[in-house]
PDB file of C-alpha atoms in Angstrom:
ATOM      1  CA  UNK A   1    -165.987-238.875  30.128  1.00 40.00           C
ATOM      2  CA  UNK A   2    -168.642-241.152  29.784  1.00 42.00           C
ATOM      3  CA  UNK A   3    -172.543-241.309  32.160  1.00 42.00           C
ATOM      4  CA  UNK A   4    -173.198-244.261  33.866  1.00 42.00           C
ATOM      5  CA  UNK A   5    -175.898-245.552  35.630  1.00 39.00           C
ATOM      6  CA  UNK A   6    -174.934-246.061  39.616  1.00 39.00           C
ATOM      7  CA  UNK A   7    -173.042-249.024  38.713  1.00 40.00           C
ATOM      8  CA  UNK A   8    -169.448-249.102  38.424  1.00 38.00           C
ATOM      9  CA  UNK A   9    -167.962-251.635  35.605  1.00 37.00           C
ATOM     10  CA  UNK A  10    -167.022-254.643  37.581  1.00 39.00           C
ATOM     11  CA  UNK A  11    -162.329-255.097  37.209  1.00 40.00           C
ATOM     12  CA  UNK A  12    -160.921-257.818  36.657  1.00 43.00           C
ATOM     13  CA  UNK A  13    -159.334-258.938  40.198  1.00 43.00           C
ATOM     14  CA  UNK A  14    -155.662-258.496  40.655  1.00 48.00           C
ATOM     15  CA  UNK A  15    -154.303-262.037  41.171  1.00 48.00           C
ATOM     16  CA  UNK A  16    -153.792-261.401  44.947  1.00 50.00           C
ATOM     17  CA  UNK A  17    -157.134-260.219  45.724  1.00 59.00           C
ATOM     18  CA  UNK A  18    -160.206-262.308  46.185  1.00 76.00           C
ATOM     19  CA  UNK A  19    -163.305-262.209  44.806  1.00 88.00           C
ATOM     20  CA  UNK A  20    -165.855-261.152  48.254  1.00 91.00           C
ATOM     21  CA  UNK A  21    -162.714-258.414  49.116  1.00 91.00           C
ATOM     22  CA  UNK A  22    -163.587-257.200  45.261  1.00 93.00           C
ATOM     23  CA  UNK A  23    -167.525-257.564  46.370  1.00 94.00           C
ATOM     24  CA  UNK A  24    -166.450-255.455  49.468  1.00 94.00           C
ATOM     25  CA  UNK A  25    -164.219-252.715  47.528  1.00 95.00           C
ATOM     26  CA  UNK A  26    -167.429-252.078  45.020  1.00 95.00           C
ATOM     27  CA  UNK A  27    -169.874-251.638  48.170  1.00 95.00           C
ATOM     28  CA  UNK A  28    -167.152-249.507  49.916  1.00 96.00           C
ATOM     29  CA  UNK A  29    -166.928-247.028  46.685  1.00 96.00           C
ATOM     30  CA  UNK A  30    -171.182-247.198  46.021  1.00 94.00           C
ATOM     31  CA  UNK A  31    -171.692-246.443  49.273  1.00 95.00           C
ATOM     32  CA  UNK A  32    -169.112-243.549  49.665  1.00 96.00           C
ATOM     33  CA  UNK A  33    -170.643-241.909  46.816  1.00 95.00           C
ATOM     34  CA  UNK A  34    -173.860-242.643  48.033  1.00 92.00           C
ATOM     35  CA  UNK A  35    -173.182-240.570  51.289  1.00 93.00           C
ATOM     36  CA  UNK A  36    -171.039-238.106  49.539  1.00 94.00           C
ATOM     37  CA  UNK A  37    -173.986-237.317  46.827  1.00 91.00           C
ATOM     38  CA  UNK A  38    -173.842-234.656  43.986  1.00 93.00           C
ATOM     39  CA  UNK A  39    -171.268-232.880  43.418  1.00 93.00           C
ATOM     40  CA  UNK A  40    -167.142-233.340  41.485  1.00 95.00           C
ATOM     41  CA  UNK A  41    -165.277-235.804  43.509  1.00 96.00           C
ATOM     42  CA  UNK A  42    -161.643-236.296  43.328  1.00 97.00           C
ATOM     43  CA  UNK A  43    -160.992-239.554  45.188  1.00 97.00           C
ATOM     44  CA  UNK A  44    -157.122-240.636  45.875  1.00 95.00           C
ATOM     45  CA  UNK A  45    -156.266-243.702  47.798  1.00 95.00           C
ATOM     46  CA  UNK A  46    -152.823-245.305  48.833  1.00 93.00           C
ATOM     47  CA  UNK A  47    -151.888-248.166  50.099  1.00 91.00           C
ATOM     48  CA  UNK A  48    -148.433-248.690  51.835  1.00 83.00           C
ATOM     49  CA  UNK A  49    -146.012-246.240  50.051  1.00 79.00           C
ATOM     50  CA  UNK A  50    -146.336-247.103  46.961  1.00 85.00           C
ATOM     51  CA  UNK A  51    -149.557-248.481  45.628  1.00 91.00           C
ATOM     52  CA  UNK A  52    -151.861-245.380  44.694  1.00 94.00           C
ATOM     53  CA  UNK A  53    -155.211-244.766  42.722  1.00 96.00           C
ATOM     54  CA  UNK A  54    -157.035-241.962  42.160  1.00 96.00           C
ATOM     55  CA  UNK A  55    -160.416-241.185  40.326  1.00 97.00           C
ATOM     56  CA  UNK A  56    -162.821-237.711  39.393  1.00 97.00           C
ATOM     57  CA  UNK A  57    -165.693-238.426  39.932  1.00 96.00           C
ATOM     58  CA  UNK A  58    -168.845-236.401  39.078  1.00 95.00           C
ATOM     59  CA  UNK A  59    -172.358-237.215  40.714  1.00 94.00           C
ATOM     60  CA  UNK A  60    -175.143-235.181  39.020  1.00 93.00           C
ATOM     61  CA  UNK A  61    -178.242-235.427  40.444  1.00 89.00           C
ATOM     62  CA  UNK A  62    -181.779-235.755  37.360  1.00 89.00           C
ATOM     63  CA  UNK A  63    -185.381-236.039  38.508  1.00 87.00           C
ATOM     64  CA  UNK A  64    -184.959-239.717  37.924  1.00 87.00           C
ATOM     65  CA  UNK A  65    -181.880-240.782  39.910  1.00 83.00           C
ATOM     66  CA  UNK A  66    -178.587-239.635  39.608  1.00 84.00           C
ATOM     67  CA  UNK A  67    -175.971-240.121  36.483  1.00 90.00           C
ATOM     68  CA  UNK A  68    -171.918-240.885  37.291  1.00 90.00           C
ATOM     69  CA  UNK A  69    -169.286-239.420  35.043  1.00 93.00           C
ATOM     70  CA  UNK A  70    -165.728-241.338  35.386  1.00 94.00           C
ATOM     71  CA  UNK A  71    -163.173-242.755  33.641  1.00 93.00           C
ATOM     72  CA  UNK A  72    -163.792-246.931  34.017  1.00 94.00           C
ATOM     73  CA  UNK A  73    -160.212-247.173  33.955  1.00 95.00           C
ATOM     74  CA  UNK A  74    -159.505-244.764  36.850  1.00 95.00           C
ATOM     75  CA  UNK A  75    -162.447-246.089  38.732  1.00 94.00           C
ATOM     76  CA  UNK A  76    -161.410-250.259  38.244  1.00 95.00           C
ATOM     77  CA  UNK A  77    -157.691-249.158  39.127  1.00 96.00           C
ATOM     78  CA  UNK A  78    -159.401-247.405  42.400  1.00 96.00           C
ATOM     79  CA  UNK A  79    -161.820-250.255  43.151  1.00 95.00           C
ATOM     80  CA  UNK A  80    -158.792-252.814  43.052  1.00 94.00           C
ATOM     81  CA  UNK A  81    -156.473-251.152  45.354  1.00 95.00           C
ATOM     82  CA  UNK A  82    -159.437-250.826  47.511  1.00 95.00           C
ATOM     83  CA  UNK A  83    -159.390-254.631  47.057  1.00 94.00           C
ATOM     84  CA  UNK A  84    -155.814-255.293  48.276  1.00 92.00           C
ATOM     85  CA  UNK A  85    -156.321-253.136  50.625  1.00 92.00           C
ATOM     86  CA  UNK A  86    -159.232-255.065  52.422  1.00 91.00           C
ATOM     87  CA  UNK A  87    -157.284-258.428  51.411  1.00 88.00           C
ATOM     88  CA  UNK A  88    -154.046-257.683  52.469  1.00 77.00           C
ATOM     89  CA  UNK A  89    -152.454-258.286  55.944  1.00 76.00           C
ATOM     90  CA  UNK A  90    -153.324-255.635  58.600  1.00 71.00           C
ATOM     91  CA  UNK A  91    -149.760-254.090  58.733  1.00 65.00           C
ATOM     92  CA  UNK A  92    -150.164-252.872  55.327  1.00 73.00           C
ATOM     93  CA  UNK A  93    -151.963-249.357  56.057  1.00 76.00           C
ATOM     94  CA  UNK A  94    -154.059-247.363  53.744  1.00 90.00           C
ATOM     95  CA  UNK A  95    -156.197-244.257  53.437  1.00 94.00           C
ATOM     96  CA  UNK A  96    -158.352-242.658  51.320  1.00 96.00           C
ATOM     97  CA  UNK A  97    -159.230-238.412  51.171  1.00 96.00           C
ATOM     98  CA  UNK A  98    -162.240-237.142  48.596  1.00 97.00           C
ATOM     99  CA  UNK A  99    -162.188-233.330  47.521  1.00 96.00           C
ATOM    100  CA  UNK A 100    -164.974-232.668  46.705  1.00 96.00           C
ATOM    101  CA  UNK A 101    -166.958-229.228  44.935  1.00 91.00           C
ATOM    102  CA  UNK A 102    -170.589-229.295  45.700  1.00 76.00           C
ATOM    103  CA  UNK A 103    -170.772-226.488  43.110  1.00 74.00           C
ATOM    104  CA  UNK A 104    -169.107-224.138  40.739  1.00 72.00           C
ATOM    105  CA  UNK A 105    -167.684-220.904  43.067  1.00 69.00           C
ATOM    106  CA  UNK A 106    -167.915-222.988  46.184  1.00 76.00           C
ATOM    107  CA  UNK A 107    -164.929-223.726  47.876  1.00 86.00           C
ATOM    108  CA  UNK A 108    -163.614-227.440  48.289  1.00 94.00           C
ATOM    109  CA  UNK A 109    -164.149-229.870  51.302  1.00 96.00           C
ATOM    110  CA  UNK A 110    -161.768-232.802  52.448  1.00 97.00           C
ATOM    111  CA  UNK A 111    -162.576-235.511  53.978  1.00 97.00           C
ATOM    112  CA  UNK A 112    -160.533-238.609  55.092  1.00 97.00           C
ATOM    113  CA  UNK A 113    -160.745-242.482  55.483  1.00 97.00           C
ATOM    114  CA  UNK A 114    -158.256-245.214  56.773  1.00 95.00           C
ATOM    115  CA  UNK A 115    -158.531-248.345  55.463  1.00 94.00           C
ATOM    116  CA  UNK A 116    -158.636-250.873  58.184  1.00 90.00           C
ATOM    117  CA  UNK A 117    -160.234-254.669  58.932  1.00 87.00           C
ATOM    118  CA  UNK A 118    -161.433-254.925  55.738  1.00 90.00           C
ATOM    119  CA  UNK A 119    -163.647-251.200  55.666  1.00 94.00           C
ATOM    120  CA  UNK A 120    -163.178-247.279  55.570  1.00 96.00           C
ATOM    121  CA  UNK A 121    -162.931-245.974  58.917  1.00 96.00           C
ATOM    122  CA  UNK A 122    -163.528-242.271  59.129  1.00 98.00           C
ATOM    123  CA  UNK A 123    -160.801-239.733  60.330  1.00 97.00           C
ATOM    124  CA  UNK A 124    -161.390-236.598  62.548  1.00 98.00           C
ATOM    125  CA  UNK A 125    -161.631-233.513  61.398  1.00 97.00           C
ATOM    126  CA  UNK A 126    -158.229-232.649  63.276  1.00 96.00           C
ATOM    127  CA  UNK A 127    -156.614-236.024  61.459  1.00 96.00           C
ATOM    128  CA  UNK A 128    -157.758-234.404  58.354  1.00 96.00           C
ATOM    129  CA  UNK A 129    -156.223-231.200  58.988  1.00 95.00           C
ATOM    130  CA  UNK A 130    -153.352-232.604  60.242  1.00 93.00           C
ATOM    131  CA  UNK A 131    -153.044-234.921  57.484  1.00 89.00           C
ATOM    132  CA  UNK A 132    -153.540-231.937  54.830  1.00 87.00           C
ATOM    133  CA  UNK A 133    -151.537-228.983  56.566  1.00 90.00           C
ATOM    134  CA  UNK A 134    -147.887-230.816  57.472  1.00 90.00           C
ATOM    135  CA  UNK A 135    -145.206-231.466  55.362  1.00 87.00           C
ATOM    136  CA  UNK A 136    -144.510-235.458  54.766  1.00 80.00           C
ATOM    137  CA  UNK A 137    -141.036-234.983  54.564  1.00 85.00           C
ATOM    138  CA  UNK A 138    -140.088-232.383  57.284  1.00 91.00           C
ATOM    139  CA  UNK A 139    -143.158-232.392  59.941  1.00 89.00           C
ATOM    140  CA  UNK A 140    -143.407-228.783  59.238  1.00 93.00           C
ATOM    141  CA  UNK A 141    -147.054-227.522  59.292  1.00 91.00           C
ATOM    142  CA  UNK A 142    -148.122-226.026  55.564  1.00 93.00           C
ATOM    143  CA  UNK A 143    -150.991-223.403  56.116  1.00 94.00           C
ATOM    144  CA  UNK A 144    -154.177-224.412  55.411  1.00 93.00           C
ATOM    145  CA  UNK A 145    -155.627-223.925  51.737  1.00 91.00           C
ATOM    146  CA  UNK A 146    -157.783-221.145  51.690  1.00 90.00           C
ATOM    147  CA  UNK A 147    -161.194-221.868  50.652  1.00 90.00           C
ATOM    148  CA  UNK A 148    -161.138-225.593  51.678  1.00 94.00           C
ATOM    149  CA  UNK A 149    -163.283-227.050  54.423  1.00 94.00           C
ATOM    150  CA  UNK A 150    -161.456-229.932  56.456  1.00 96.00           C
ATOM    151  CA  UNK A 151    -163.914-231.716  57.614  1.00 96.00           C
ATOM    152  CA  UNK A 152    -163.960-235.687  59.234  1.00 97.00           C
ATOM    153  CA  UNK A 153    -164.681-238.733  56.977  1.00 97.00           C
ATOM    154  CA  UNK A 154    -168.471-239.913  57.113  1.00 96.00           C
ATOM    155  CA  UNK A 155    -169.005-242.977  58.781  1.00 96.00           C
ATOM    156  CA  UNK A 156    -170.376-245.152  56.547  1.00 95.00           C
ATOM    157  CA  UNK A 157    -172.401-248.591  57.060  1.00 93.00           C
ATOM    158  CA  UNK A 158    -170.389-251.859  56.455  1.00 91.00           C
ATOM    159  CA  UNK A 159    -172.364-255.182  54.555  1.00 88.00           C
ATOM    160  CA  UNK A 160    -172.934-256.885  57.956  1.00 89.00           C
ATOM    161  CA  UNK A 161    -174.369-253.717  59.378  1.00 89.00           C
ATOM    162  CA  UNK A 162    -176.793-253.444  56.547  1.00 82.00           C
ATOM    163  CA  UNK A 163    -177.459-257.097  56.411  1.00 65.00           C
TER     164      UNK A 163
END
């Protein structure tokens, strides 16, 4: 894995996707991390059935800021569907869930986003759970993982809140 900077190495758009929905998918992803801090985050997002990305991400915190280990490749695939996700018509659903593990011998949390007008809107704790503890193809509830937290998504500030 290589360290980078908090910066992510801009992708090049997918012809479909414009440029200020890329600007919008790279705030998105700074930001979550931002909230989420240190820790090793496994980020998986969908959109519609079958466009799906998914990244490890690993925030370590230094006296001087904070160093990002990734895959570029696994973070520009993420950063584009996050793209045509906040591009594409409203219909087209999407979500986004981050394990993460604050620390080695600590158990796991989950946490959950949908991605709607153009942003990450956080899920409840109970969506979460929900989400995490049925079975997609029956309905059947699964029992919960032990040692994992399900916890809601963090709400986190969109460009025109911050600007």
């Amino acid at each position: 894995m290589n360290h980078h900077e908090m910066e992510f190495h801009r992708p090049t758009a997918p012809a479909n996707t414009d440029s200020s929905s890329l600007r919008r998918a790279v705030t998105a992803l700074s930001r979550l991390l931002a909230m989420l801090g240190p820790g090793e985050h496994h980020i998986v997002s969908s959109r519609g059935f079958t466009d799906v990305a998914a990244a490890h991400i690993t925030l370590t915190p230094l006296s001087t800021g904070m160093v990002i280990s990734h895959s570029p490749l696994e973070t520009m695939e993420l950063t584009a569907l996050l793209a045509r996700a906040f591009s594409g018509p409203p219909a087209m659903a999407g979500a986004l869930v981050v394990r993460t593990q604050a620390s080695r011998g600590t158990g796991e949390r989950v946490r959950g986003w949908r991605l709607r007008d153009g942003w990450l809107l956080p899920l409840t704790e109970g969506e979460v759970f929900s989400a995490y503890c049925t079975d997609a193809l029956t309905g059947d509830p699964l029992s919960p993982e032990s040692d994992v937290q399900y916890s809601a998504g963090l709400s986190i500030p969109t460009p025109e809140e911050i600007s």
